[in-house]
Short mmCIF file of C-alpha atoms (C1' of nucleotides) in Angstrom, two decimals:
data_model
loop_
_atom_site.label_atom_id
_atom_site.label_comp_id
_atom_site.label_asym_id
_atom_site.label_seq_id
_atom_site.Cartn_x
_atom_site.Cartn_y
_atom_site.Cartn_z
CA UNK Y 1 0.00 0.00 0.00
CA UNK Y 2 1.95 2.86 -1.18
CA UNK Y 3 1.75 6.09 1.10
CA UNK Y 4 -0.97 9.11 -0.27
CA UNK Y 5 0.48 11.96 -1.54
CA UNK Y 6 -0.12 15.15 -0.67
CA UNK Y 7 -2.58 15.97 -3.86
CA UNK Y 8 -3.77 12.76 -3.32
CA UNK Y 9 -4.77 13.93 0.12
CA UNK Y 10 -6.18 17.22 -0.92
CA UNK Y 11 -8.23 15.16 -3.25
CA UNK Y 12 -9.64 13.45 -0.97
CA UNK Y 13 -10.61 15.86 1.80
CA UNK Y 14 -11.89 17.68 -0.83
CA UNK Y 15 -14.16 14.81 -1.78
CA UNK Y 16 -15.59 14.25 1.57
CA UNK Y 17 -16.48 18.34 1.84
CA UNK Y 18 -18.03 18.48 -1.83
CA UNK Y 19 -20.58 15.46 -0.65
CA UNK Y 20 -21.44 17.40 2.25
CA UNK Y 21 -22.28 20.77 0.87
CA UNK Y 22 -21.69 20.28 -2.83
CA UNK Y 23 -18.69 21.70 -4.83
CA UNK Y 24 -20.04 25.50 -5.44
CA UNK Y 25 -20.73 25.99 -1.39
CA UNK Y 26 -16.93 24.33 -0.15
CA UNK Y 27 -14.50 27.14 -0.66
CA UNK Y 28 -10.33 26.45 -1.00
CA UNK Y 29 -10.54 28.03 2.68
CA UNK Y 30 -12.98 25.22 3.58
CA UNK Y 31 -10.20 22.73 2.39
CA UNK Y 32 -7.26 24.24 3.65
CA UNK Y 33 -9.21 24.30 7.08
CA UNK Y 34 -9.50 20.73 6.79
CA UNK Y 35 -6.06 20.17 6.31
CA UNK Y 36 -4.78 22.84 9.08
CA UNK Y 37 -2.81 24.88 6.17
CA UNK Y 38 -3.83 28.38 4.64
CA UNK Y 39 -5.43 27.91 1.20
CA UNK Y 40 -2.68 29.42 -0.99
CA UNK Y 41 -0.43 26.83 0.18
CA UNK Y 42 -2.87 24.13 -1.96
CA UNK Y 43 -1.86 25.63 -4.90
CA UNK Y 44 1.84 24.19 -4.37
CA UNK Y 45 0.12 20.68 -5.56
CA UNK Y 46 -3.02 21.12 -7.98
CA UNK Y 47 -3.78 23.99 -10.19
CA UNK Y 48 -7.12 25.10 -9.72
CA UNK Y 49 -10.49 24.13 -7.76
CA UNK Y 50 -12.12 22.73 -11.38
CA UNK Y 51 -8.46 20.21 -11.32
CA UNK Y 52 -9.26 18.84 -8.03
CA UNK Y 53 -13.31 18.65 -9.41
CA UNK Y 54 -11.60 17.19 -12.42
CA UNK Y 55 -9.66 14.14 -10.80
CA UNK Y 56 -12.38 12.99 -8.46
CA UNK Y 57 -14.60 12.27 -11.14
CA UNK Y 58 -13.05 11.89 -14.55
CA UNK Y 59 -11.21 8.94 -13.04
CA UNK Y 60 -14.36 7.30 -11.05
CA UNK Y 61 -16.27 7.13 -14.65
CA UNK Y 62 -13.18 5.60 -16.71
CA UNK Y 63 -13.11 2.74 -13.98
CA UNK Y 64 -16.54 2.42 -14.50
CA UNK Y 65 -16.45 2.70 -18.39
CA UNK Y 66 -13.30 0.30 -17.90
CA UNK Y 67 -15.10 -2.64 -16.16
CA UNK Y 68 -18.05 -1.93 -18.08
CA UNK Y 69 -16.32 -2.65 -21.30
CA UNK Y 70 -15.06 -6.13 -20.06
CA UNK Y 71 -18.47 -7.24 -18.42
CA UNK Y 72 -19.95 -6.62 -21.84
CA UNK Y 73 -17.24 -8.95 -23.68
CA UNK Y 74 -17.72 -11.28 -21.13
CA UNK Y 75 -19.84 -14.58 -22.72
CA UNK Y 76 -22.48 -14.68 -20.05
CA UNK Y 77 -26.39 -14.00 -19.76
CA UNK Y 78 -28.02 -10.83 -19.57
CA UNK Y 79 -29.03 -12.06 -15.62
CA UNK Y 80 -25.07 -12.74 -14.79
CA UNK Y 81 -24.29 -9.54 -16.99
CA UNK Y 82 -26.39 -7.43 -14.37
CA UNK Y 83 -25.30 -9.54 -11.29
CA UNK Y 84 -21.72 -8.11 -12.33
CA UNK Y 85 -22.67 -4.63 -12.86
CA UNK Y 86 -24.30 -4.44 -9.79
CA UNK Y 87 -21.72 -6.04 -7.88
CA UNK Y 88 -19.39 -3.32 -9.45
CA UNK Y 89 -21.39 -0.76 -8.51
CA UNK Y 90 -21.19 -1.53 -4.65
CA UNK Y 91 -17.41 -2.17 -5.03
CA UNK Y 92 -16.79 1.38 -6.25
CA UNK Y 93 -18.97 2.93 -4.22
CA UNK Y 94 -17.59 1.60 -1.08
CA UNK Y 95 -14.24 2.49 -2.26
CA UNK Y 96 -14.81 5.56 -3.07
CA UNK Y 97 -18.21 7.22 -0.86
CA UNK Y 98 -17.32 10.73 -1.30
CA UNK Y 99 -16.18 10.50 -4.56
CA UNK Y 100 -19.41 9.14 -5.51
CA UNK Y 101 -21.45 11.90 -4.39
CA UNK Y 102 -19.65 13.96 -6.44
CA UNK Y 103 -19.84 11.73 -9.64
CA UNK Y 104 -23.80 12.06 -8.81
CA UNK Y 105 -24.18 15.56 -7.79
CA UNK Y 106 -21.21 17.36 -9.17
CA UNK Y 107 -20.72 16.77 -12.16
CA UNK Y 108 -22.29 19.84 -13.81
CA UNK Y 109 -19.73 21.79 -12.63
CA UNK Y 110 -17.17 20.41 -14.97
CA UNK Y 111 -15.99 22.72 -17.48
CA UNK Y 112 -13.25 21.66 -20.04
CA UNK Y 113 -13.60 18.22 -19.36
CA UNK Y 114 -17.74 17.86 -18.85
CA UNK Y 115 -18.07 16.85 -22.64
CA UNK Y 116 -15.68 13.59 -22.19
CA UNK Y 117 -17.32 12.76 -18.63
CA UNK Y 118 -21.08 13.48 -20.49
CA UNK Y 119 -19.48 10.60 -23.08
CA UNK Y 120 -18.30 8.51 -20.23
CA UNK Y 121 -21.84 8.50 -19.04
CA UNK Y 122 -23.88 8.25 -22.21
CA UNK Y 123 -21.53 5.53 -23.41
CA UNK Y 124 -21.90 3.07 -20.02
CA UNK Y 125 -25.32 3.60 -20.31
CA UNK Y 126 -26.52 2.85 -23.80
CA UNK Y 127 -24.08 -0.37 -23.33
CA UNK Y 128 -26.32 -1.10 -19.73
CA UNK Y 129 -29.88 -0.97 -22.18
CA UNK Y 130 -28.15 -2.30 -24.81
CA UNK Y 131 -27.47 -5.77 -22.04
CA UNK Y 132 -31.47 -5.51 -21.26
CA UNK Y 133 -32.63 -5.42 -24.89
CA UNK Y 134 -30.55 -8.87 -25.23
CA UNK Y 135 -31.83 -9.97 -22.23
CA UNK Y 136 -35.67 -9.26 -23.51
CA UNK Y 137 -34.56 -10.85 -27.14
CA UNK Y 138 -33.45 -13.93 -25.83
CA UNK Y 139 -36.75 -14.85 -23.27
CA UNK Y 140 -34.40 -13.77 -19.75
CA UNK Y 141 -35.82 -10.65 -19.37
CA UNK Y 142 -39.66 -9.74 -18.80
CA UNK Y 143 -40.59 -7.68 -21.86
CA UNK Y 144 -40.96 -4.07 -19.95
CA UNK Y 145 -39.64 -0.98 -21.42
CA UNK Y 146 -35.99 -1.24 -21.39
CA UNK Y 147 -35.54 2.15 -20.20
CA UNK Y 148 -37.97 1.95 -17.34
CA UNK Y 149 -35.84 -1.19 -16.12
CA UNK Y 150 -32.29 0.64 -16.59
CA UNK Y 151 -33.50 4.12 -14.79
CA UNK Y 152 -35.09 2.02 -11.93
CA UNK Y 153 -32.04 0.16 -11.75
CA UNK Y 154 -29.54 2.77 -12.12
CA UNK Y 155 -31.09 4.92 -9.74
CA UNK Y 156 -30.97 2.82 -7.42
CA UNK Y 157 -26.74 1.73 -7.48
CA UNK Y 158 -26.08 5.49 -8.25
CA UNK Y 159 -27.56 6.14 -4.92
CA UNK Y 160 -25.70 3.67 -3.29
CA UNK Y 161 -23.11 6.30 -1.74
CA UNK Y 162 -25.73 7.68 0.22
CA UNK Y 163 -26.38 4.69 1.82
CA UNK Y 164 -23.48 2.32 2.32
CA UNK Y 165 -22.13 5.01 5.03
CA UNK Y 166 -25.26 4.81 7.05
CA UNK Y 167 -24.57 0.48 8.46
CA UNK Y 168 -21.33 0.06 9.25
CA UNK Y 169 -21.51 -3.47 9.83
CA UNK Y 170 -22.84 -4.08 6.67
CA UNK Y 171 -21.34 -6.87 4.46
CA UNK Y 172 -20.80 -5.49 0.80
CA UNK Y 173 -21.48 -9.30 -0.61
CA UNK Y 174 -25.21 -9.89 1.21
CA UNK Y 175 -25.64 -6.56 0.11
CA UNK Y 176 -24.63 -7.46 -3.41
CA UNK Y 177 -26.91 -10.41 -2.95
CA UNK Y 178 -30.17 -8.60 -1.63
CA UNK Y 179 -29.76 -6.07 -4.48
CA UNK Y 180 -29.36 -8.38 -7.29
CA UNK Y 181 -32.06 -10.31 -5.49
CA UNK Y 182 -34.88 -7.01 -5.49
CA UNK Y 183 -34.05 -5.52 -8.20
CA UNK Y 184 -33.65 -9.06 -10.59
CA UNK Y 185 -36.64 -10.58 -9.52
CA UNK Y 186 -39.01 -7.97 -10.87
CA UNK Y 187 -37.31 -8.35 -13.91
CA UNK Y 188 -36.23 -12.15 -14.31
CA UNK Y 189 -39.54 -14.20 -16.00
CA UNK U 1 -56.86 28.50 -12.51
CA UNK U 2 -55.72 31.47 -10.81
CA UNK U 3 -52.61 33.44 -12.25
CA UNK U 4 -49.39 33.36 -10.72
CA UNK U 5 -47.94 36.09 -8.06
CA UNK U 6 -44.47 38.09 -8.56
CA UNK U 7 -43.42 35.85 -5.81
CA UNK U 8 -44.47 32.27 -7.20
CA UNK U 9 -43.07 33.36 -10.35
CA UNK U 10 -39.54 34.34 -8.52
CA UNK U 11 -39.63 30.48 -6.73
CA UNK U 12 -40.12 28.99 -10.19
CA UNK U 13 -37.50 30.58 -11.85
CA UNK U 14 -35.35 29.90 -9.39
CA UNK U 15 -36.21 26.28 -9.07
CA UNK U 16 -35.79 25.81 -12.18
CA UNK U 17 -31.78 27.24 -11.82
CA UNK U 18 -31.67 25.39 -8.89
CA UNK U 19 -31.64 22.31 -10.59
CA UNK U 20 -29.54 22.92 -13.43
CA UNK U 21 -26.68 24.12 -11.08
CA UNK U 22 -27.46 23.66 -7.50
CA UNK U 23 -28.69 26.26 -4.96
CA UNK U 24 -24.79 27.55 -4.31
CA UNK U 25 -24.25 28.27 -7.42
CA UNK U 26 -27.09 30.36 -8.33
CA UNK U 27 -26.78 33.56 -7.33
CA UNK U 28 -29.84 36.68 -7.00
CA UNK U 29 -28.21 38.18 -10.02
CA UNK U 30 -28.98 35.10 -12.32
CA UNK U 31 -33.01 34.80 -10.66
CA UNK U 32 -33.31 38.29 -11.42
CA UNK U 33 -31.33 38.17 -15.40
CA UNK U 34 -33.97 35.00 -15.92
CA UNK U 35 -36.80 37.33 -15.13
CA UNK U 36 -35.54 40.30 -16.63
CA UNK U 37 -34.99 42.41 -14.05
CA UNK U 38 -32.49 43.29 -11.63
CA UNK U 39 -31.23 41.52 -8.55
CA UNK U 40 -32.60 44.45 -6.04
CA UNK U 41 -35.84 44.07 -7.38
CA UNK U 42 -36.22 40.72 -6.13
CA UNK U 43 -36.49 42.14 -2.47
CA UNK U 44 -39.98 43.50 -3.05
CA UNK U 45 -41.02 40.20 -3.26
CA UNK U 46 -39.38 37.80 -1.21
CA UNK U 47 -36.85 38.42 2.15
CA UNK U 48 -33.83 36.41 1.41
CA UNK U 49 -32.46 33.91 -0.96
CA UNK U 50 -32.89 31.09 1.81
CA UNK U 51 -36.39 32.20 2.07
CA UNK U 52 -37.10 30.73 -1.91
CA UNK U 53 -35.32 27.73 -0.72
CA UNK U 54 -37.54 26.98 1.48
CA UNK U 55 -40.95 28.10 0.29
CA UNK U 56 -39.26 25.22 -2.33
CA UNK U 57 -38.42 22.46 0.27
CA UNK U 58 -41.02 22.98 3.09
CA UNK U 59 -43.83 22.84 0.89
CA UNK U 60 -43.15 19.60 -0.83
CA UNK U 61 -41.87 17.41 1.57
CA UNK U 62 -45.23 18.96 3.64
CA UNK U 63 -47.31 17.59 0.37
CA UNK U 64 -45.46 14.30 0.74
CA UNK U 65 -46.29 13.90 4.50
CA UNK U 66 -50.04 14.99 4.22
CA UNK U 67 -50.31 11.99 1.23
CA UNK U 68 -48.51 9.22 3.37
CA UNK U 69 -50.63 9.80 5.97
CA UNK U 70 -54.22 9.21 3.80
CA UNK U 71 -52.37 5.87 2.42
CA UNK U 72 -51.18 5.01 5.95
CA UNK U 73 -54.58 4.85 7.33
CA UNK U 74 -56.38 3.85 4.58
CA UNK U 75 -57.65 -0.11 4.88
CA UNK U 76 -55.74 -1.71 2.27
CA UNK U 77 -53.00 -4.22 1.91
CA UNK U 78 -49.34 -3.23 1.36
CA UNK U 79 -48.92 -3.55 -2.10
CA UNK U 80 -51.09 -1.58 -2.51
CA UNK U 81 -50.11 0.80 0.10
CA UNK U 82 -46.71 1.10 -2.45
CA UNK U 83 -48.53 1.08 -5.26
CA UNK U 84 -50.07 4.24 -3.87
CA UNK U 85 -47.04 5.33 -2.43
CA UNK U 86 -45.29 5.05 -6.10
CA UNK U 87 -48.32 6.82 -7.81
CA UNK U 88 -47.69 10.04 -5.48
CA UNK U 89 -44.08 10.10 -6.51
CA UNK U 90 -44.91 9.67 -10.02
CA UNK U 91 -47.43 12.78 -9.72
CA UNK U 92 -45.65 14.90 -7.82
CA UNK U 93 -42.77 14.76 -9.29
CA UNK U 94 -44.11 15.64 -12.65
CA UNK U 95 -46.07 18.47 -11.31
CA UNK U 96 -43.01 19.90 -10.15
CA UNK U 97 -40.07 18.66 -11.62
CA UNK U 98 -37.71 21.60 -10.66
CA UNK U 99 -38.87 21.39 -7.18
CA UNK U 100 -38.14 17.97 -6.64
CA UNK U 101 -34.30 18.25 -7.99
CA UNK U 102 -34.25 21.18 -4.47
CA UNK U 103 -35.53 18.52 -2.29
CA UNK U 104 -33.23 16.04 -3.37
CA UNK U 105 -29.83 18.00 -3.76
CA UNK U 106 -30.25 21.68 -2.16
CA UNK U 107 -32.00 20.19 1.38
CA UNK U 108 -28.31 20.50 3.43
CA UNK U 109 -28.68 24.20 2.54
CA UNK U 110 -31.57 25.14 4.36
CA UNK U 111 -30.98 27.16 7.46
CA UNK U 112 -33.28 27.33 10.57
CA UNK U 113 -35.69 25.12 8.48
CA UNK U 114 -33.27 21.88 8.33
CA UNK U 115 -34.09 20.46 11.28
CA UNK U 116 -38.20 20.43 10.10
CA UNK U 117 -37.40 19.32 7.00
CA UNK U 118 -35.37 16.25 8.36
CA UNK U 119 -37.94 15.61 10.83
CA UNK U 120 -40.43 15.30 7.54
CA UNK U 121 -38.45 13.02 5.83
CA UNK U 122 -37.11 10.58 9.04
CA UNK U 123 -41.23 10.70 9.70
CA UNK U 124 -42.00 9.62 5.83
CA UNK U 125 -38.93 6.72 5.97
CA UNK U 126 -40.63 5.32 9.24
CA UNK U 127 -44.15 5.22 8.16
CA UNK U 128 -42.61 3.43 4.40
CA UNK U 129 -40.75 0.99 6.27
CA UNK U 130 -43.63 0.41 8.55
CA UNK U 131 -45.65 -0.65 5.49
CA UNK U 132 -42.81 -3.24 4.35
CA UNK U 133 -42.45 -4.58 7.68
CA UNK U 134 -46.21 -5.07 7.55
CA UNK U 135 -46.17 -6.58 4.44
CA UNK U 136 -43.28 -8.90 5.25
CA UNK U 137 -45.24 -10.02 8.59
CA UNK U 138 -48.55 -10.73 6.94
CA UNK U 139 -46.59 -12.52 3.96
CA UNK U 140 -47.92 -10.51 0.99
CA UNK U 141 -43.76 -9.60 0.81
CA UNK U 142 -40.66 -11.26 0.78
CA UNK U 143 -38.48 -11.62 3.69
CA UNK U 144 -35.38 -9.41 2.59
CA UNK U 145 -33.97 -6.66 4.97
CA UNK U 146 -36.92 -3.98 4.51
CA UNK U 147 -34.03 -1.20 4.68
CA UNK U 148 -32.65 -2.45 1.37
CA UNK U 149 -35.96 -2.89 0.12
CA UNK U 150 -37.20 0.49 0.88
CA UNK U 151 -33.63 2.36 -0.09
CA UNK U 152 -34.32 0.48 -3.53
CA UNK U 153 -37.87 1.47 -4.10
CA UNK U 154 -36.99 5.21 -2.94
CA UNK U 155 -33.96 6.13 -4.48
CA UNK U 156 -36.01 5.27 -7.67
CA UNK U 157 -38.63 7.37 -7.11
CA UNK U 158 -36.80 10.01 -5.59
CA UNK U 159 -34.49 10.42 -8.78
CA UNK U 160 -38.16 10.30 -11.41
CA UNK U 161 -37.64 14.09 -11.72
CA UNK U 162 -34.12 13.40 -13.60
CA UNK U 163 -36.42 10.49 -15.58
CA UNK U 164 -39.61 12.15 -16.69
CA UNK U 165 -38.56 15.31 -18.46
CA UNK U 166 -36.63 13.45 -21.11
CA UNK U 167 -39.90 11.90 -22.05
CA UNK U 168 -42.27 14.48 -23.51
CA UNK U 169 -44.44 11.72 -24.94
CA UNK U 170 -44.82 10.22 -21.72
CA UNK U 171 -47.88 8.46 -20.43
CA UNK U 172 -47.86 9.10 -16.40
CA UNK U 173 -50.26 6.68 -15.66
CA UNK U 174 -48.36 4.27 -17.93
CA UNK U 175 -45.16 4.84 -15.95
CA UNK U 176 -46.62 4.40 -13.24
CA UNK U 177 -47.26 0.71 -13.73
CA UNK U 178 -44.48 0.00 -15.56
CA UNK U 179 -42.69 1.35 -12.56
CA UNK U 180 -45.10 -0.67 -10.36
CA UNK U 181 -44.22 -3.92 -12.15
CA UNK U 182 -40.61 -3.23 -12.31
CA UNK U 183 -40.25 -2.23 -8.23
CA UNK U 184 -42.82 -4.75 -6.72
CA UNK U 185 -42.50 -8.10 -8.85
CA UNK U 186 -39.23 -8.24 -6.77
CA UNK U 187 -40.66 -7.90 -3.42
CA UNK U 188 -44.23 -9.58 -4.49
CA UNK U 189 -43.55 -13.25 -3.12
"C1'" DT H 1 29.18 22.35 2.33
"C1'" DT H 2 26.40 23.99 -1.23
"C1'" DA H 3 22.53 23.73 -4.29
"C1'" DT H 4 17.96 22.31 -5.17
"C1'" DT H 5 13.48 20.94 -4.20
"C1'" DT H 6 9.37 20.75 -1.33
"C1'" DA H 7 5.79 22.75 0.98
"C1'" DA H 8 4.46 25.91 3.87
"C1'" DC H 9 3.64 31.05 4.72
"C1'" DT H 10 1.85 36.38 4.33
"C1'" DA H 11 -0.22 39.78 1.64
"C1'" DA H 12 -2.88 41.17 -1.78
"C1'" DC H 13 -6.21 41.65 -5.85
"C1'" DA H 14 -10.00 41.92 -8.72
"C1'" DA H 15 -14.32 39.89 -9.26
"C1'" DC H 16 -18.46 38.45 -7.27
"C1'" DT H 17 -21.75 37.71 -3.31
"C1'" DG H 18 -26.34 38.74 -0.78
"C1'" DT H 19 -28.42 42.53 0.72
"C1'" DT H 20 -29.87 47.48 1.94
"C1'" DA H 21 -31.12 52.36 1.14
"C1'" DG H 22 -33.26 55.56 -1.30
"C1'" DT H 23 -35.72 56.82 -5.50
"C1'" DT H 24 -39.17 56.76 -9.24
"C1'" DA H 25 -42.75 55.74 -12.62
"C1'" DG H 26 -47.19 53.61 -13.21
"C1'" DT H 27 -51.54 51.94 -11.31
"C1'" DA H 28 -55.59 51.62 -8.08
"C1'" DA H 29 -58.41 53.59 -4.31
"C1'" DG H 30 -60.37 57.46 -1.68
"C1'" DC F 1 -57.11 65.23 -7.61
"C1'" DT F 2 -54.78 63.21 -4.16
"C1'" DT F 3 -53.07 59.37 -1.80
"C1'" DA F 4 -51.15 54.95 -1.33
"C1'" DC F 5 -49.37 50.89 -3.22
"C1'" DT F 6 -46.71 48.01 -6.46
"C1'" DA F 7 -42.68 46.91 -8.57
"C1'" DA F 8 -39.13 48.41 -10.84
"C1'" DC F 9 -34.59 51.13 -10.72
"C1'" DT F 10 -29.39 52.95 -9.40
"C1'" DA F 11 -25.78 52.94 -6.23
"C1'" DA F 12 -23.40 51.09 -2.84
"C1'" DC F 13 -21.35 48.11 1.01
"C1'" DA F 14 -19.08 44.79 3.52
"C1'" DG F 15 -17.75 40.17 3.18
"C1'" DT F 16 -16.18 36.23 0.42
"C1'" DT F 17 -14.22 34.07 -3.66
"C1'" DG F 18 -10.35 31.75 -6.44
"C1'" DT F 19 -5.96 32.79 -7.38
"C1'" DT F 20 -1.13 34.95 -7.81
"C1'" DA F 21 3.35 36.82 -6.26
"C1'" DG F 22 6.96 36.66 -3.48
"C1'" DT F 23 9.17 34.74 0.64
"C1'" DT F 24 11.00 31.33 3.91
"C1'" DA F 25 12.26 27.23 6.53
"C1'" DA F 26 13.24 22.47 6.29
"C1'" DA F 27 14.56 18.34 3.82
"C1'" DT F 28 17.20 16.18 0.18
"C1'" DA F 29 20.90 15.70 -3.50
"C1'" DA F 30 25.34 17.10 -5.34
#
DNA sequence: TTATTTAACTAACAACTGTTAGTTAGTAAG
DNA sequence: CTTACTAACTAACAGTTGTTAGTTAAATAA
């Protein structure tokens, strides 16, 4: 485990403020705070408040455009197809709570780089309907709109930041398990 | 159908901004350019920039409370309690699509309202959980954890306003059972 | 030892923030 | 006709914003 480094850090403080207030309301002062320094001294590592915006969520949506990509090469059923995107869903959140919340809730306050991430998102998510329209095809699927099933779906693992925090004891496979189980059912014939 | 004040006009407006770029970022001088006029003006009409926020927030999740507690008491079984439940989502978030996007992401910006407004929602999880437990106990649902099962069902309806705009040919009633199907054929034993 | 890099600091700036004070033109009420 | 109200305006203020410039002490490399 190598050791964070100080952007890294400032990164991820940052992160943790922008879920609770959103990026427009934290102020450099508000990070600096957080890491007992002044906020001019944050400038020695990252460029600008938009860079630190920037790296929190540009690099959550290629890992999720990453695994995406192989679970769709993968030679499985639709069912197995979802199983896996769910269970990468609560992996990266877990990982990554705060950044998360920004992916969600943030991410309109991109600038240069808000076309690629609007990409990112448009791309994972026609290849998501495009795993439910196979699904319907070949008889796994219940033949409901395929873009009612992905938005009650998605939802529903986008939000998943909000609430993995909340039970600490909680086991990230039974939750993987119970998920797959609610949200499958209403859709497996 | 009786015409709008100054005031309701200035809460639209500003709803409207809200969502697109979050209460913080939305300043009085971008409610005002919206309405053509300028920021000082707004001040004959309402007392602060918290103050829309509120008239926003208060006055749905009030709606939302006032409904839950007709379906609450009303003499029917739980699926159809949530099938209730899901049809006063789907309305109200269609009747006020802007609004909704406040309650979901501008809420930790309230000021001497925020501890109301959590009171409101704790009161609406309880009572929705309530109904799953119920359901689970008289066997009309299936025994997963009803906090997975509710965060499921409610994330999803809580994000419709992102989901029904993009849809002008949308039937409501239609999504509604779709949405039905989709949510409770995985909790309907 | 000397030179270089790292990471903090103080001070400042220009732009923007929510809000107030005071004013004014148009409309409605007496 | 006069009065009062509505809803706009200009001007301004005090505080906050992201960011830059220049400096300094400590750690590392030569």
């Amino acid at each position: 485990m190598k050791t964070e480094t100080r952007k890294e850090e400032i990164i991820r403080v940052a992160a943790k403020l922008f879920k609770e207030k959103g990026y427009s309301a934290v102020t450099m002062r508000d990070i600096a705070k957080s890491m007992d320094i002044k906020a001019a001294s944050l400038y020695n590592h990252i460029n600008s408040k938009q860079d630190i915006l920037e790296a929190i969520i540009i690099s959550l949506a290629e890992q999720f455009t990453t695994e995406m990509l192989e679970i769709k090469k993968s030679e499985i059923g639709a069912i197995d197809k979802l199983k896996q995107i769910i269970t990468l869903h609560v992996r990266l959140s877990s990982q990554n709570i705060y950044g998360m919340a920004s992916l969600n809730n943030d991410w309109m306050h991109l600038e240069e780089q808000m076309s690629y991430y609007i990409k990112l998102r448009s791309d994972y998510e026609n290849d998501f309907k495009h795993i439910l329209e196979e699904g319907i095809r070949s008889g796994e699927l219940i033949a409901v709109k395929p873009d009612v099933m992905m938005f009650s779906i998605l939802t529903t693992l986008r939000s998943l930041y909000l609430w993995i925090p909340k039970k600490e004891d909680i086991n990230l496979g039974e939750l993987s398990e119970n998920l797959s189980l609610i949200l499958l059912n209403g859709i497996n014939k």
